[in-house]
CSV table of C-alpha atoms in Angstrom, one decimal:
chain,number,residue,atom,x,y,z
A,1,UNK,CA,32.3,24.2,29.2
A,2,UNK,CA,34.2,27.1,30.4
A,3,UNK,CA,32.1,30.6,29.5
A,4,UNK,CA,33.7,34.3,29.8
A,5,UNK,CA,31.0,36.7,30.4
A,6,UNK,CA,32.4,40.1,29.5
A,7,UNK,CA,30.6,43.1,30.3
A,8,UNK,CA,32.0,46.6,32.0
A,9,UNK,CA,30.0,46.6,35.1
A,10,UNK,CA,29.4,43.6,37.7
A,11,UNK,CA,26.6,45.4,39.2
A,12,UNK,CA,22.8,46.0,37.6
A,13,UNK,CA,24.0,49.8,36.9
A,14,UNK,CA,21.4,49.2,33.3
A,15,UNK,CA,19.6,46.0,31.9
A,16,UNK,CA,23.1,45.1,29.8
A,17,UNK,CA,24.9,44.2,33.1
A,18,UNK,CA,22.3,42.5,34.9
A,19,UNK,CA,21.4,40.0,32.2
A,20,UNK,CA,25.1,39.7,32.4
A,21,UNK,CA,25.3,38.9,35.9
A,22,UNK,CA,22.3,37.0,36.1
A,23,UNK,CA,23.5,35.0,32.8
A,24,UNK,CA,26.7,34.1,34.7
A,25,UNK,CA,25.2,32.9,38.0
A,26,UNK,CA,22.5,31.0,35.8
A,27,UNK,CA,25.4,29.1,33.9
A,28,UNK,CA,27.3,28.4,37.1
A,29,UNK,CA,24.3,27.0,38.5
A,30,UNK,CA,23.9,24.9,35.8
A,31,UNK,CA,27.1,23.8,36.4
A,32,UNK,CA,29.7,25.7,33.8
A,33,UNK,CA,32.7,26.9,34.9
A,34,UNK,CA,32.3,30.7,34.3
A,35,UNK,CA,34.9,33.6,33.7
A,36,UNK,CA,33.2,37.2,34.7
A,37,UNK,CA,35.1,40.0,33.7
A,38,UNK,CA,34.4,43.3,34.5
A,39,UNK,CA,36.0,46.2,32.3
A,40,UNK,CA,35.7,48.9,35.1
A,41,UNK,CA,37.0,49.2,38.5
A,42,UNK,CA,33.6,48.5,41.4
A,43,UNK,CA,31.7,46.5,43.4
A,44,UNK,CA,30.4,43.1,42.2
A,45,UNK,CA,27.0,41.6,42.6
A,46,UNK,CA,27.1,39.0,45.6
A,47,UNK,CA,25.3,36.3,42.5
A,48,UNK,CA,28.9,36.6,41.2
A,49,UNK,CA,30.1,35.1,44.4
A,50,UNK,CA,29.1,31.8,43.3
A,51,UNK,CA,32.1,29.0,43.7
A,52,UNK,CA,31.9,28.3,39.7
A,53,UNK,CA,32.4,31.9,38.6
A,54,UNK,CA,35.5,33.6,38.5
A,55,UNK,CA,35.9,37.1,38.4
A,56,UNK,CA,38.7,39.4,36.8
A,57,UNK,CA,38.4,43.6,36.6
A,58,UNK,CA,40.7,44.8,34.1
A,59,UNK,CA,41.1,48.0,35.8
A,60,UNK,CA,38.9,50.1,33.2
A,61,UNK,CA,37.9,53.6,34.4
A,62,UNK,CA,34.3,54.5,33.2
A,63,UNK,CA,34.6,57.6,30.5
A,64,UNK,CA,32.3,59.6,31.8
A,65,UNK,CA,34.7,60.1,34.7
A,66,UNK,CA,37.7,60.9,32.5
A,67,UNK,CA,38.9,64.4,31.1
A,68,UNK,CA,36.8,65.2,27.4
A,69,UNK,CA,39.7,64.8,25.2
A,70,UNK,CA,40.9,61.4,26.5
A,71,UNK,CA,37.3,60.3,27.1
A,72,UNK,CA,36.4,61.1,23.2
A,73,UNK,CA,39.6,59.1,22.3
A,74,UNK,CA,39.2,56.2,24.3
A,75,UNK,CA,35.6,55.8,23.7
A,76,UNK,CA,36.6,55.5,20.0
A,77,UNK,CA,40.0,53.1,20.1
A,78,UNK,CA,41.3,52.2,23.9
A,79,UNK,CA,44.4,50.4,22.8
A,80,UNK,CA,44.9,50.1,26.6
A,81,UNK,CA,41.6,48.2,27.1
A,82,UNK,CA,42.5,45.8,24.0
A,83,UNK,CA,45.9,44.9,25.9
A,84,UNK,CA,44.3,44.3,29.2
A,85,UNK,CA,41.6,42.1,27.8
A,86,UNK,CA,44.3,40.0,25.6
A,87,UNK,CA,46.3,39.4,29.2
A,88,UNK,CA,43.4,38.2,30.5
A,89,UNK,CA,42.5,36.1,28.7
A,90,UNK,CA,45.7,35.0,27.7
A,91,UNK,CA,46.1,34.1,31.4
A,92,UNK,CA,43.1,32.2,31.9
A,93,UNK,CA,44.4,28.7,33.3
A,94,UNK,CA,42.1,26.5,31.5
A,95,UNK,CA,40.7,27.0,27.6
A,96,UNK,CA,37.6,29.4,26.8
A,97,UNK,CA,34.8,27.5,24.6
A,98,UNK,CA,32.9,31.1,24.1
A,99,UNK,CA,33.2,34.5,25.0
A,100,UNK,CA,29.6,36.8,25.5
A,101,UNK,CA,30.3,40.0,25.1
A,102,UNK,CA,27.3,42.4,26.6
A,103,UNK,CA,28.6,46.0,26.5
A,104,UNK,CA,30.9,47.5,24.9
A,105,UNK,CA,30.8,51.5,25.5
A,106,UNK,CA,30.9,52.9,28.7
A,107,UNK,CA,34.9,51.8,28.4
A,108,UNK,CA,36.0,49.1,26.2
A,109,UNK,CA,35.6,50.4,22.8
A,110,UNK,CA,35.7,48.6,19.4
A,111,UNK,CA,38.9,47.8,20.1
A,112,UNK,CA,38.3,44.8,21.8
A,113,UNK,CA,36.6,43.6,18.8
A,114,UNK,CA,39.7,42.4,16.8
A,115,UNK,CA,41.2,41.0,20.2
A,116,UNK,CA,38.5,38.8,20.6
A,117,UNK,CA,37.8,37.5,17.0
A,118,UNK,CA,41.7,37.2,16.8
A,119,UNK,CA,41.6,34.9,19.7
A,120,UNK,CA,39.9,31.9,17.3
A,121,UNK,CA,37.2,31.6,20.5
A,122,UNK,CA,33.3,31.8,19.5
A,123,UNK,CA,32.1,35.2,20.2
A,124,UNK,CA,28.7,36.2,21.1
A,125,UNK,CA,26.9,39.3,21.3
A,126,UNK,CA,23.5,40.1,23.2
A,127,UNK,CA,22.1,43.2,21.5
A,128,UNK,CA,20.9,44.7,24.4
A,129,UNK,CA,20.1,48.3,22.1
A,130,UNK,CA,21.3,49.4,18.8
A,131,UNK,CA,25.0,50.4,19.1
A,132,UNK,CA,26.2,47.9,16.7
A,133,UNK,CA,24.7,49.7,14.3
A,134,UNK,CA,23.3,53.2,15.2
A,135,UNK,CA,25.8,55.8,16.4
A,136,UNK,CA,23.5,56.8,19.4
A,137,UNK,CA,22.5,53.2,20.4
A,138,UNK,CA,19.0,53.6,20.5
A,139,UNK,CA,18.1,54.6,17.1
A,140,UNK,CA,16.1,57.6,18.0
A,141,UNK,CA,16.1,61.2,17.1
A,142,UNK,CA,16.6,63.1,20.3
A,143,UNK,CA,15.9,66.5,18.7
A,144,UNK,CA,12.4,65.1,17.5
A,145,UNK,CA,11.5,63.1,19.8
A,146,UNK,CA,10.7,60.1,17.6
A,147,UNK,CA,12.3,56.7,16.5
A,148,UNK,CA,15.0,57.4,13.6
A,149,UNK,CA,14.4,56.2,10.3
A,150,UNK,CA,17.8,57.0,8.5
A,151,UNK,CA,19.9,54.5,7.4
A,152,UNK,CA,22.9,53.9,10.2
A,153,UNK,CA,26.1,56.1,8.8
A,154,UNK,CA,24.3,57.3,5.7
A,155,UNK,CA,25.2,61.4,4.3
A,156,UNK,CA,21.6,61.9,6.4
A,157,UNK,CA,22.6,60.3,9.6
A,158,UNK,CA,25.8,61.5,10.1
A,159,UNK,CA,24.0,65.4,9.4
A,160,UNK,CA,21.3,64.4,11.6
A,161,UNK,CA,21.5,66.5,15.1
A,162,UNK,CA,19.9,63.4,16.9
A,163,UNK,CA,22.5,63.6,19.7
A,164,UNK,CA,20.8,63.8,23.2
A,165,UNK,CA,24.1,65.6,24.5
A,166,UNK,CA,25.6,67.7,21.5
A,167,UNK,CA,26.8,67.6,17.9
A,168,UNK,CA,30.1,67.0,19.1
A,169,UNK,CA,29.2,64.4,20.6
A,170,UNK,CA,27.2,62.6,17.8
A,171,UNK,CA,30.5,63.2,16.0
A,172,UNK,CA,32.6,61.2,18.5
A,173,UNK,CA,29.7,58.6,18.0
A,174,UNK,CA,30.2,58.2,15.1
A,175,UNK,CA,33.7,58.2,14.9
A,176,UNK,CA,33.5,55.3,17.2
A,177,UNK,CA,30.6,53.7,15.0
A,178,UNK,CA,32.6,53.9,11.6
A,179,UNK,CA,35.8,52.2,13.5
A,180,UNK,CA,33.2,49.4,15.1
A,181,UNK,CA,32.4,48.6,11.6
A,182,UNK,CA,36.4,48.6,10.3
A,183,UNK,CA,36.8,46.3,12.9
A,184,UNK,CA,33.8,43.8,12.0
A,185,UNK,CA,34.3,44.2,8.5
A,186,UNK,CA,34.3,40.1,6.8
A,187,UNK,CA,34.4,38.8,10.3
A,188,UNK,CA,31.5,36.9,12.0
A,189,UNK,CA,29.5,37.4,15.2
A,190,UNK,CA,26.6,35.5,17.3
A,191,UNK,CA,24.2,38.0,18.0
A,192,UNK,CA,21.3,37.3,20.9
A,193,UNK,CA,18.2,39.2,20.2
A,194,UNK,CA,16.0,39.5,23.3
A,195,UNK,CA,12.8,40.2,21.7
A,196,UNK,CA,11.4,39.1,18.0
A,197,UNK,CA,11.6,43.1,17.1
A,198,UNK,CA,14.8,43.4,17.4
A,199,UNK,CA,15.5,40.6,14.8
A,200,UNK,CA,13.7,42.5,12.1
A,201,UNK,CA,14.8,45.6,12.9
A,202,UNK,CA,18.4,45.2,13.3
A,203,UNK,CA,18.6,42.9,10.4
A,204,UNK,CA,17.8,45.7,8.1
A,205,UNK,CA,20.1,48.0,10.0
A,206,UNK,CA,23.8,45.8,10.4
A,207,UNK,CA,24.1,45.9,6.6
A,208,UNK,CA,26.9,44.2,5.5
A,209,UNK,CA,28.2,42.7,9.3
A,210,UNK,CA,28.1,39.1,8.7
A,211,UNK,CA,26.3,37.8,11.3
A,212,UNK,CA,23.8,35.2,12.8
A,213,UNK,CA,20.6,35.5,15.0
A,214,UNK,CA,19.6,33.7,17.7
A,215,UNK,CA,16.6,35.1,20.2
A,216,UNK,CA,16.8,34.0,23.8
A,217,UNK,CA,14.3,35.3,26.5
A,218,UNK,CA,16.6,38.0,29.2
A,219,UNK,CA,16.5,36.6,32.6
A,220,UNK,CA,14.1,37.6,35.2
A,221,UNK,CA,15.2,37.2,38.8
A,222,UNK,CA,11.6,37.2,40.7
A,223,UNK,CA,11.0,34.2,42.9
A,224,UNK,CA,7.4,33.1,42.7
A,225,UNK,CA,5.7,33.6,45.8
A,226,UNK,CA,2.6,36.8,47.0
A,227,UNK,CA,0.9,37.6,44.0
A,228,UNK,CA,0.3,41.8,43.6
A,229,UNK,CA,-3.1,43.0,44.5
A,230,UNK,CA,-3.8,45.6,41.6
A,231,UNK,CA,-7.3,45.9,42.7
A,232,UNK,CA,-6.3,47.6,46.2
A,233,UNK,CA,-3.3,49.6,44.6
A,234,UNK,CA,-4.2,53.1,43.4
A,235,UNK,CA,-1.1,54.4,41.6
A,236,UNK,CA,0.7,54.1,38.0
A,237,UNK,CA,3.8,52.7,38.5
A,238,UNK,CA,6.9,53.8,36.5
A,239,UNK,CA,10.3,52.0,36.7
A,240,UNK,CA,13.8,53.1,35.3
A,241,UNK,CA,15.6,56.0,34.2
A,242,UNK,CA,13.6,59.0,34.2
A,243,UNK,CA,13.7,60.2,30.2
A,244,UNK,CA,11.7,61.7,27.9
A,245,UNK,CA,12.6,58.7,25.1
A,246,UNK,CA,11.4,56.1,27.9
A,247,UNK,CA,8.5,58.2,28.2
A,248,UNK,CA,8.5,58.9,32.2
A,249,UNK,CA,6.6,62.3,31.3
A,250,UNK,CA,3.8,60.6,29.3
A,251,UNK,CA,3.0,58.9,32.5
A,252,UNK,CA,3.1,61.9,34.7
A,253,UNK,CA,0.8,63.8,31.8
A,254,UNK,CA,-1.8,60.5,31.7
A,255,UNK,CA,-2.2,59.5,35.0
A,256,UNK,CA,-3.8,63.6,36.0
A,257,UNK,CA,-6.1,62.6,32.8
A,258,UNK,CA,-7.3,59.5,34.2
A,259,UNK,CA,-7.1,61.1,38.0
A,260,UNK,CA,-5.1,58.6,39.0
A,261,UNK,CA,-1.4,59.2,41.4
A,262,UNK,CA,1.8,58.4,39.7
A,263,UNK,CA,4.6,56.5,41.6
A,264,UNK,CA,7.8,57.0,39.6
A,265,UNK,CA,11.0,54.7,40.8
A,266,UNK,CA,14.5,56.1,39.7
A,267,UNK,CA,16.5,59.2,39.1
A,268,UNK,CA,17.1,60.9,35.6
A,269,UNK,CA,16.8,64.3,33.9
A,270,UNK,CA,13.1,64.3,34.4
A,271,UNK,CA,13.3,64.1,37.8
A,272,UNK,CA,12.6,68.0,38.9
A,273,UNK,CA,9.9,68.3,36.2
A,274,UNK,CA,8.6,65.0,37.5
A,275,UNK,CA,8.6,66.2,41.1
A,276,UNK,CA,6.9,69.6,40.5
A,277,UNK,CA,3.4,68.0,39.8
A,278,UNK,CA,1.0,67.1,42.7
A,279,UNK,CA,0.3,63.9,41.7
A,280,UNK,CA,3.4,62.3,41.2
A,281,UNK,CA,5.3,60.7,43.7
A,282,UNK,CA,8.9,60.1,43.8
A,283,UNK,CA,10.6,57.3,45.0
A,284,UNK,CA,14.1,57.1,43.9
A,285,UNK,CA,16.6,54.5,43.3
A,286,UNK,CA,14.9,51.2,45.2
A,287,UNK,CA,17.1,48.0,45.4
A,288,UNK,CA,14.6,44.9,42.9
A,289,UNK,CA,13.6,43.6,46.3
A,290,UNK,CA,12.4,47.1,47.4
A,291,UNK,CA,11.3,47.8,44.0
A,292,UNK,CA,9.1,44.1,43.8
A,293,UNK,CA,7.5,44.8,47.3
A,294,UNK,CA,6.4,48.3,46.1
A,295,UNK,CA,4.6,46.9,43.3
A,296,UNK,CA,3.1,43.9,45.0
A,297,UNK,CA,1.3,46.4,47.8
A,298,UNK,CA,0.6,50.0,46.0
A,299,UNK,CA,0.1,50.0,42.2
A,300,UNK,CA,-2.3,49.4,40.1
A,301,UNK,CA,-0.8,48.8,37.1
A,302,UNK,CA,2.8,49.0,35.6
A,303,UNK,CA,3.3,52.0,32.3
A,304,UNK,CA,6.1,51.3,30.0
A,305,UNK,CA,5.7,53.9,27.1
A,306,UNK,CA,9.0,54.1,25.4
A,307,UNK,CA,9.2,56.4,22.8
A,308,UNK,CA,12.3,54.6,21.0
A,309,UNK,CA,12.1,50.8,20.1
A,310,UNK,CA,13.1,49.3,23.3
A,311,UNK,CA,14.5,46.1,23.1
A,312,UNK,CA,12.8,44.7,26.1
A,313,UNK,CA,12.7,46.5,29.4
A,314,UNK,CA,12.9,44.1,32.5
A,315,UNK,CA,10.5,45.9,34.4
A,316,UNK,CA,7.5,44.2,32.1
A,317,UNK,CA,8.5,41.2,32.7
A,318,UNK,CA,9.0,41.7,36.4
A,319,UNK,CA,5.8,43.8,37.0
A,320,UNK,CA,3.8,40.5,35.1
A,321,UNK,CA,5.7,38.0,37.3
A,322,UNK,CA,3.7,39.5,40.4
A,323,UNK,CA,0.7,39.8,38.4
A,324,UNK,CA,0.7,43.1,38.3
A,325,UNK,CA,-1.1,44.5,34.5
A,326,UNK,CA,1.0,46.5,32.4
A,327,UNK,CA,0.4,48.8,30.0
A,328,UNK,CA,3.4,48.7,27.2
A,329,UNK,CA,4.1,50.5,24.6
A,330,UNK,CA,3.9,49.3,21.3
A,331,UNK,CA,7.4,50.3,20.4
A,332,UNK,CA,8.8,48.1,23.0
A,333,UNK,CA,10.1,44.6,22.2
A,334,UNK,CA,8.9,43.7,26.1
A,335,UNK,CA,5.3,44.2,24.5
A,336,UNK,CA,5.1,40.8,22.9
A,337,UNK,CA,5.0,39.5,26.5
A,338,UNK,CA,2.0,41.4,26.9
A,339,UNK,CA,-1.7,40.1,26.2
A,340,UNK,CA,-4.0,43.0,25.3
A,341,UNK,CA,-7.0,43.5,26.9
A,342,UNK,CA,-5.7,40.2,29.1
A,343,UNK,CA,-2.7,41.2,30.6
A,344,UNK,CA,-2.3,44.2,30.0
A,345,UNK,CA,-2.5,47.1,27.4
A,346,UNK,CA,-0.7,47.6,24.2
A,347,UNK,CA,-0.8,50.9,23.4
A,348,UNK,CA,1.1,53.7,21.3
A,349,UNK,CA,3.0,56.3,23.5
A,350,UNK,CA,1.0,58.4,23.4
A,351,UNK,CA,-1.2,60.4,26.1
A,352,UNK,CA,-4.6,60.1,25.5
A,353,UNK,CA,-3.7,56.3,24.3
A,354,UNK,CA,-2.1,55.7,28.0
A,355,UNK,CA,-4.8,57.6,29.8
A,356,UNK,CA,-7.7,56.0,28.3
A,357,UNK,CA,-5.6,52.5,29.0
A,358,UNK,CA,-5.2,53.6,32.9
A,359,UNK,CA,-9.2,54.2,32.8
A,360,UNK,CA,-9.9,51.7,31.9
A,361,UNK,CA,-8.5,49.9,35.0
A,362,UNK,CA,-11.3,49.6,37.3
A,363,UNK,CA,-11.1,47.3,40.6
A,364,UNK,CA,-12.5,44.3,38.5
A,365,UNK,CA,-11.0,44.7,35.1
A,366,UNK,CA,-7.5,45.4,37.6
A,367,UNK,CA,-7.7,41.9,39.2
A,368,UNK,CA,-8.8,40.1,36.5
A,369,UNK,CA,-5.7,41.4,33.9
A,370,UNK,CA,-3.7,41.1,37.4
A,371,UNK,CA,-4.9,37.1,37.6
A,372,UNK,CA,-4.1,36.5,34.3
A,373,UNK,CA,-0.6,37.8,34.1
A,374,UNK,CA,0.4,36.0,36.5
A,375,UNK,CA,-1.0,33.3,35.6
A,376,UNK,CA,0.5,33.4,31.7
A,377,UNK,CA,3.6,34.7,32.8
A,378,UNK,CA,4.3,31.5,35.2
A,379,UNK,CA,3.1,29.1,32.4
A,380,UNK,CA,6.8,29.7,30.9
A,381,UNK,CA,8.5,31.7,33.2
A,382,UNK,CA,11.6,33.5,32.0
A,383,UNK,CA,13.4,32.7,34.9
A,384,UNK,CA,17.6,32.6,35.6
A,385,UNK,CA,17.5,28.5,35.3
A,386,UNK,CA,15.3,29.1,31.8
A,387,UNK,CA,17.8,31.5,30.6
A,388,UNK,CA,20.6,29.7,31.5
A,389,UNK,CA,19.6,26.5,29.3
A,390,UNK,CA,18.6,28.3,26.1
A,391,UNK,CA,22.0,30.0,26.5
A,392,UNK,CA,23.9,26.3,27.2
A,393,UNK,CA,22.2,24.7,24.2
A,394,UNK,CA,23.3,27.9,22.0
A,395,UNK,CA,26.7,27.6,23.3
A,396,UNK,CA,26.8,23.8,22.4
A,397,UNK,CA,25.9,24.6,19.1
A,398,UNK,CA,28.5,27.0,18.2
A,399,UNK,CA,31.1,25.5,20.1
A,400,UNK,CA,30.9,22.0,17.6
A,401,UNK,CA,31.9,23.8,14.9
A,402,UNK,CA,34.7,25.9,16.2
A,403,UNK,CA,37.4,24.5,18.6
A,404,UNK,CA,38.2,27.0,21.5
A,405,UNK,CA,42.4,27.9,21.1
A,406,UNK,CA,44.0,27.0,23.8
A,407,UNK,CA,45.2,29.7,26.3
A,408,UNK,CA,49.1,28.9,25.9
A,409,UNK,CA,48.5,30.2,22.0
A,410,UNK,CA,46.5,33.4,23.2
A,411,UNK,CA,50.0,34.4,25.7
A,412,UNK,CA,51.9,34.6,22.8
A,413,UNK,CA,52.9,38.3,21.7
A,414,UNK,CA,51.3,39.5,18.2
């Protein structure tokens, strides 16, 4: 089969491109010929180096680097991003048996939608948030500080000032959001959940998108090999953007409950706040090497307390790979990979919930969740090869009922 992985990064820059990277290098492994394309200009992950994948940038600038009024434009229709992607692919010297589509926003825009259903080639999406349906992509009022519960596009939504930037900016959302939905309108898309939430919550939310789901595990690139020690760690470990929504301060506010230090890895707003209090420890942006050996020597346990209904953060899955506990939010899809009161802790985001959960890790009760998770997770790992199959055998299904077009069709002008 010949696969085109499209996403607009080729580096782990979020979870969106790094299950796309990961998802190419796991197919090529496997031994598909893969197509990476890049929408915007940057390095590449050295997995992409592999002799099966090909890679192709289309030149894409990211719009948070462009001037506001071109940015809000492009963000909604980039005609220039629909032409560059139908050259592409037009271009591509043998025929495509699926495209995977895993981002869409940072600068492709809807408008690649029509070029790729036009094209008569499968198309699958990985739902990596909530941007196919909610304006903001995570579904979350920002202004309350709580999941949403209006219905996408609705008089109530588009009123709502949920924005985490501004209202002019929710209106550019939705701008885009209601010109996503033009372009889907009676056409049909694949859509990869990554966590049994997300099936039931986004099937009440598409509406009328015709659609159909399929749930396969994200990738998770740990080799198995020394086993954490949660029982000689100390600290709380935090990984990922530092935000209110994936509920970095709750972890801060918990550990001083339980009297326990807080180790946070990576940069965001909360940052300053973060770094004011004694307690807390700041460790920045780590490579997932750096970030895996920090885990395996000094934590005791891994937080995860989104606020919003994360569809699965990698973290979890990484953290119970070195059998390291976790405590998880109940909000987050990554959750249902987490035994409670075995693994881990599932627990509502909320302080008193988390601190009594970090309490409650003592040496002993520490090793023995610590044992266990590792010992569950590597039962079925979730790793790349894993991945890759469930994502093969999807493929094969779709592609024998639709017959890829051949290139020489997709040069033509029209």
């Amino acid at each position: 089969m010949h696969i085109v992985i499209l996403a607009e990064f080729a580096v782990a820059s979020g979870g969106a491109e790094k299950v796309a990277v990961e998802s190419a290098y796991g197919l090529a492994r496997a031994g598909m010929d893969v197509t990476f394309i890049q929408a915007i200009e940057g390095t590449a992950d050295r997995l992409l180096d592999h002799p099966k994948i090909r890679r192709v940038c289309l030149g894409n600038t990211d719009i948070w680097n462009r001037p506001v009024l071109e940015a809000a434009l492009s963000g909604i229709w980039s005609r220039d991003s629909a032409a560059r992607l139908r050259a592409v692919l037009g271009a591509l010297p043998r025929p495509v048996d699926i495209v995977h589509l895993h981002q869409w926003t940072r600068s492709l825009s809807p408008s690649v939608f029509p070029v790729l259903l036009d094209s008569g080639i499968p198309l699958v999406v990985t739902l990596h948030d909530y941007f196919l349906a909610c304006p903001n992509g995570v579904y979350y009022r920002f202004d309350q500080d709580r999941p949403c519960t209006l219905t996408p596009l609705s008089a109530s939504c588009v009123a709502a000032p949920c924005d985490p930037k501004s209202r002019l900016h929710k209106a550019i959302r939705v701008g885009r959001s209601i010109t996503q939905n033009r372009a889907l309108r009676r056409r049909h898309l694949h859509v990869v959940h990554v966590c049994d939430a997300s099936i039931r919550r986004m099937g009440d939310l598409l509406g009328s998108l015709a659609v159909t789901h399929h749930r396969i595990d994200n990738p998770v690139r740990v080799e198995k090999g020394v086993r954490a020690d949660p029982a000689a760690g100390k600290a709380i470990a935090y990984v990922g953007r530092l935000t209110r929504e994936k509920g970095a301060d709750l972890v801060a506010e918990a550990a001083r409950d339980a009297g326990m230090p807080a180790l946070f890895i990576g940069t965001g707003p909360l940052e300053a706040e973060l770094r004011a209090q004694p307690h807390v420890e700041m460790l920045g942006w780590r490579s997932p090497n750096e970030v895996s050996a920090i885990l395996v020597r000094r934590t005791r346990a891994l937080a995860a307390p989104s606020r919003w209904f994360e569809t699965g953060p990698l973290t979890v899955y990484e953290a119970l790979a070195v059998g390291l506990p976790v405590v998880a939010s109940d909000r987050s899809g990554a959750a249902e990979k987490v035994i409670d009161g075995v693994t881990g802790y599932v627990v509502a985001p909320e302080r008193a919930a988390l601190a009594t959960a970090f309490r409650n890790l003592d040496v002993i009760k520490a090793e023995m969740l610590g044992r266990a998770a590792h010992a569950h997770y590597w039962d079925t790992p979730m790793s790349i090869d894993a991945h890759a199959d469930a994502l093969g055998e999807l493929y094969r299904r779709i592609a024998r009922n639709v017959s890829p077009i051949p290139t020489d069709v997709l040069r033509k002008p029209g």
